[in-house]
GROMACS .gro file of N, CA, C and O in nm:
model
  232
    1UNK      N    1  -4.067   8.627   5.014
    1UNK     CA    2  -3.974   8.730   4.979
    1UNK      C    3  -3.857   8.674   4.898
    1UNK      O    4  -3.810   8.764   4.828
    2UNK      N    5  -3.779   8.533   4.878
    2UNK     CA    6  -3.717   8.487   4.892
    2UNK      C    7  -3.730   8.429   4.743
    2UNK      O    8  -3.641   8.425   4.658
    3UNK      N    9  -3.862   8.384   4.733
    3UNK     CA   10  -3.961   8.340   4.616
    3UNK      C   11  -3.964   8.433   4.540
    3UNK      O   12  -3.970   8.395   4.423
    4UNK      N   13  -3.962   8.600   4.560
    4UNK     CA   14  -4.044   8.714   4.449
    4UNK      C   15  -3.879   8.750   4.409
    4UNK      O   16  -3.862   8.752   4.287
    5UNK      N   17  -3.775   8.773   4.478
    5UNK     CA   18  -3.607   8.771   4.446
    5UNK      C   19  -3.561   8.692   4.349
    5UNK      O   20  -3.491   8.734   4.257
    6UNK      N   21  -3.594   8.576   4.362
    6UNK     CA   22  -3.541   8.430   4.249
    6UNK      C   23  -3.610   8.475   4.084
    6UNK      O   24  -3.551   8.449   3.980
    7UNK      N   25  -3.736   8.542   4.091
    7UNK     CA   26  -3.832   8.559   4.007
    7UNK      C   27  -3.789   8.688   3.935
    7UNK      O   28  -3.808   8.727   3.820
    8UNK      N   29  -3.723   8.743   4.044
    8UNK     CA   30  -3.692   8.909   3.956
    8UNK      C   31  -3.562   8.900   3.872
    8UNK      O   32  -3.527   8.977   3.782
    9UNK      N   33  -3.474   8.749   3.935
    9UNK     CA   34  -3.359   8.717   3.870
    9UNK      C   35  -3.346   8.667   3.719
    9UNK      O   36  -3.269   8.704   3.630
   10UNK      N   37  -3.459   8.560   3.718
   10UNK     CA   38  -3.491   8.453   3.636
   10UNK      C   39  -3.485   8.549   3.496
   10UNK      O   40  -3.433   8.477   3.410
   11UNK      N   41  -3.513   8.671   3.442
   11UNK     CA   42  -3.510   8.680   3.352
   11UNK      C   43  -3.381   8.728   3.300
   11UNK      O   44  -3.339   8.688   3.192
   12UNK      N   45  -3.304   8.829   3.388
   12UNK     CA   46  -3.186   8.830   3.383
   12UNK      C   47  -3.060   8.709   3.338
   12UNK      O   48  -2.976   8.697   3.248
   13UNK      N   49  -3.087   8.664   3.412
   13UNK     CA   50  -2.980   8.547   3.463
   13UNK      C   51  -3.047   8.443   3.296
   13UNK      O   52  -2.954   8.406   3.225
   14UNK      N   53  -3.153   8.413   3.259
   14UNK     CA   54  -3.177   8.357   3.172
   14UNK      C   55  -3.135   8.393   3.012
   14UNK      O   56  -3.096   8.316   2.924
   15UNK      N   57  -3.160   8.558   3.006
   15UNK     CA   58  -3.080   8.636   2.893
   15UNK      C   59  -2.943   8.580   2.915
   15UNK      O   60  -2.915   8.475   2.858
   16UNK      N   61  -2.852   8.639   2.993
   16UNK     CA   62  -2.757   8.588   3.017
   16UNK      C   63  -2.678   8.509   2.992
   16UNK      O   64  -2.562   8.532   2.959
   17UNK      N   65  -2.754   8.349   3.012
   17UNK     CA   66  -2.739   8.241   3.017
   17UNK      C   67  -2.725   8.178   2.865
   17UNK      O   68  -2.631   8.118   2.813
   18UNK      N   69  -2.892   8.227   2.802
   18UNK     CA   70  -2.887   8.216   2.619
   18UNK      C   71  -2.768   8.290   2.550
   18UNK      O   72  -2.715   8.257   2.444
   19UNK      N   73  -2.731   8.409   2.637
   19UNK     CA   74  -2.611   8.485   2.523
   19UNK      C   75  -2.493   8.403   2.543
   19UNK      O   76  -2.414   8.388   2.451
   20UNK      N   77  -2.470   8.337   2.681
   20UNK     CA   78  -2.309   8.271   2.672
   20UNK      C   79  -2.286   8.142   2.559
   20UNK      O   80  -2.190   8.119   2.486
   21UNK      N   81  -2.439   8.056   2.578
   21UNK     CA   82  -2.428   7.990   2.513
   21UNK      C   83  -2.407   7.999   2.365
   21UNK      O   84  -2.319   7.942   2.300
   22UNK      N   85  -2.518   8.096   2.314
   22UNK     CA   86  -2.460   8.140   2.138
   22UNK      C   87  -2.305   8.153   2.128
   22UNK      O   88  -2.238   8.090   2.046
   23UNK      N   89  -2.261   8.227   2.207
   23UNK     CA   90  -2.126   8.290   2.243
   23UNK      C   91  -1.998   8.140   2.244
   23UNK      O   92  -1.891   8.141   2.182
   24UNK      N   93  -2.037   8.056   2.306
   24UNK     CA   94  -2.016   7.939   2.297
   24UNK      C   95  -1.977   7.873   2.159
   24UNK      O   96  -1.878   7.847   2.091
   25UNK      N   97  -2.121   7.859   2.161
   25UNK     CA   98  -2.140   7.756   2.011
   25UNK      C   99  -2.104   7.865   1.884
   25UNK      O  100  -2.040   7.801   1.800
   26UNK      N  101  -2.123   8.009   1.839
   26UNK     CA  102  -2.061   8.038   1.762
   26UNK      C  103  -1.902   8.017   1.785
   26UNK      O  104  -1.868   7.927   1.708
   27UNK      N  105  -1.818   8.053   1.842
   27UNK     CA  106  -1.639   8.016   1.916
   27UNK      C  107  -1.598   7.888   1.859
   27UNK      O  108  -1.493   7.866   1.799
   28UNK      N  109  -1.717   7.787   1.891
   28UNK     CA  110  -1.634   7.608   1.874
   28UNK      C  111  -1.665   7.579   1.744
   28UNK      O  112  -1.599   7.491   1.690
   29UNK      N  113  -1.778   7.652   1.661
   29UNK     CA  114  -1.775   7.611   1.546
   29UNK      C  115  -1.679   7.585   1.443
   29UNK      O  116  -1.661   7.692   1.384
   30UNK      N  117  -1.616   7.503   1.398
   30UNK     CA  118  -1.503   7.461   1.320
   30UNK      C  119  -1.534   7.464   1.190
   30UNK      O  120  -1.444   7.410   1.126
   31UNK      N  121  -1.643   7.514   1.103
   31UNK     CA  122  -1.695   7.553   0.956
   31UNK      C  123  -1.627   7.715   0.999
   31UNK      O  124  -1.658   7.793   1.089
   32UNK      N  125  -1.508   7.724   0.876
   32UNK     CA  126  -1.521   7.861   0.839
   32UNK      C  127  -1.526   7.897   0.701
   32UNK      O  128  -1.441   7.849   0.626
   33UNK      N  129  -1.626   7.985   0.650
   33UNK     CA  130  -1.631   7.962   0.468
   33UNK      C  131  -1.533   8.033   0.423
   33UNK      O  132  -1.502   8.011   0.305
   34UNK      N  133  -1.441   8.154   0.510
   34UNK     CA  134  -1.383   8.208   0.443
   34UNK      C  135  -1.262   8.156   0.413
   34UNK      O  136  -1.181   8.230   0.358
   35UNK      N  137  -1.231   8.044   0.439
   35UNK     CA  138  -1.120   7.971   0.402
   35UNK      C  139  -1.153   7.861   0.282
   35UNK      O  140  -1.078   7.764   0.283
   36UNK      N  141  -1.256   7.863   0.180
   36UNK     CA  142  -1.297   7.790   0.158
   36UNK      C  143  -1.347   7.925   0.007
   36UNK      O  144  -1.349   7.876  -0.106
   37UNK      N  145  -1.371   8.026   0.015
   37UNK     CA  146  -1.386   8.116  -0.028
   37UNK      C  147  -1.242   8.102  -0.217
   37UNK      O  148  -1.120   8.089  -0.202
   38UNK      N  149  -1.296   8.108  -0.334
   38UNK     CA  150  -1.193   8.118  -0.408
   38UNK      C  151  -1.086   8.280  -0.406
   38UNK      O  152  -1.122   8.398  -0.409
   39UNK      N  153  -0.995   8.239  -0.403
   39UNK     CA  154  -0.867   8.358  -0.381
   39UNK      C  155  -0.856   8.447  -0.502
   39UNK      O  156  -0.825   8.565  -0.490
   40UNK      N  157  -0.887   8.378  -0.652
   40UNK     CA  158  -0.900   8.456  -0.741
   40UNK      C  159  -0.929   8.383  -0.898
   40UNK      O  160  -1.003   8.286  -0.916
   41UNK      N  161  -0.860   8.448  -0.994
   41UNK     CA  162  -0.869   8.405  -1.139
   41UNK      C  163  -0.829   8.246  -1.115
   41UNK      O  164  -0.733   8.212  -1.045
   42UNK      N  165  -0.890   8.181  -1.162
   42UNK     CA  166  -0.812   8.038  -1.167
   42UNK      C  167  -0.753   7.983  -1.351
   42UNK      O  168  -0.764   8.066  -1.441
   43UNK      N  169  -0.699   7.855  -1.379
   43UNK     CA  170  -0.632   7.850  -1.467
   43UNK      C  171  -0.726   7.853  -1.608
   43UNK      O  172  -0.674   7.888  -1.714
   44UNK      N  173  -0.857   7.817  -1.602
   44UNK     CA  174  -0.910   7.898  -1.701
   44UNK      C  175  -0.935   8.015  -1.725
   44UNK      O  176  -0.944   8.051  -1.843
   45UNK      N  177  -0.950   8.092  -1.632
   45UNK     CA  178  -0.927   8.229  -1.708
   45UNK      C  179  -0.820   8.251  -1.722
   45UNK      O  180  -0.816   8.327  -1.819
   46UNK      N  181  -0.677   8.224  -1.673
   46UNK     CA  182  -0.593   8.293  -1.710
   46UNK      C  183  -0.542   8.269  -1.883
   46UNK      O  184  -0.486   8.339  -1.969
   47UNK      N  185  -0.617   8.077  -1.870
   47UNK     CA  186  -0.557   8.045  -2.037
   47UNK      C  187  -0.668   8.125  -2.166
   47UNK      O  188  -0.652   8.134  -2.287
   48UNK      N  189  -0.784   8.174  -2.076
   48UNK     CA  190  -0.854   8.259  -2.205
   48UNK      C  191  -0.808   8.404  -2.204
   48UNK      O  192  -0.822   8.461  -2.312
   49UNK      N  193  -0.735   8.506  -2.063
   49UNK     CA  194  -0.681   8.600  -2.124
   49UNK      C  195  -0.561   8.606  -2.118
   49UNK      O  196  -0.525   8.721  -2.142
   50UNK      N  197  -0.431   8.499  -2.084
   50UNK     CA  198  -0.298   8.505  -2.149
   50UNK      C  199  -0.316   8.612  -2.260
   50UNK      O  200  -0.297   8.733  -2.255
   51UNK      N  201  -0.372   8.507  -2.396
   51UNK     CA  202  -0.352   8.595  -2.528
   51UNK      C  203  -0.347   8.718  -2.529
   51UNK      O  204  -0.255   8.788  -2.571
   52UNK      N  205  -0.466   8.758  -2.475
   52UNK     CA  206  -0.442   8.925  -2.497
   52UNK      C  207  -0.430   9.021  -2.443
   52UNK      O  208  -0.464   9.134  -2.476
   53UNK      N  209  -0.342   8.959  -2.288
   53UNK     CA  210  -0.217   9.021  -2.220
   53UNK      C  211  -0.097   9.012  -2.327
   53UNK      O  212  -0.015   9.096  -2.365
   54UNK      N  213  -0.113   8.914  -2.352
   54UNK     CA  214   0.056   8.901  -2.425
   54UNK      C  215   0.038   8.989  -2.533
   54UNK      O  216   0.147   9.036  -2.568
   55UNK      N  217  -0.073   9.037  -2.611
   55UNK     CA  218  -0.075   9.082  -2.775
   55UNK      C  219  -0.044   9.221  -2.715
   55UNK      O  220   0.046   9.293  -2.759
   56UNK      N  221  -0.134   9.257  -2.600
   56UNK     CA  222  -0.102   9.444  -2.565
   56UNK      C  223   0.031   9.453  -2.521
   56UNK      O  224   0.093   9.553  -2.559
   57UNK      N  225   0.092   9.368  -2.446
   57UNK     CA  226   0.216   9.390  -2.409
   57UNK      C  227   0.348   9.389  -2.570
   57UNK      O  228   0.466   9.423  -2.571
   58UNK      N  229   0.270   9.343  -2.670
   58UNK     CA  230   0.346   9.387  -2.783
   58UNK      C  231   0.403   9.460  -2.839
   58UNK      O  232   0.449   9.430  -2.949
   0.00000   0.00000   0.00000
């Protein structure tokens, strides 16, 4: 009886067990790309459309 209880647990308790861990190891992971991600125009584009910001603003 004691034996068929442990058995009805095991799959429970095993889901369980796999989700804390993902839960875990995604949390401690120290790679984040979005910091790493570019923020925007960088200095070549801005030196190919300076010019013709500056000509419309004429």
């Amino acid at each position: 009886m004691l034996l068929a209880s442990l058995s009805l647990l095991r799959q429970p308790l095993s889901f369980a067990a796999t989700r804390w861990q993902t839960l875990i190891r995604v949390a401690a992971n120290p790679y984040r790309p979005e910091l790493h991600y570019m923020r925007g125009p960088g200095p070549k584009w801005r030196a190919k459309y300076q010019a013709s910001r500056l000509d419309r603003m004429r």
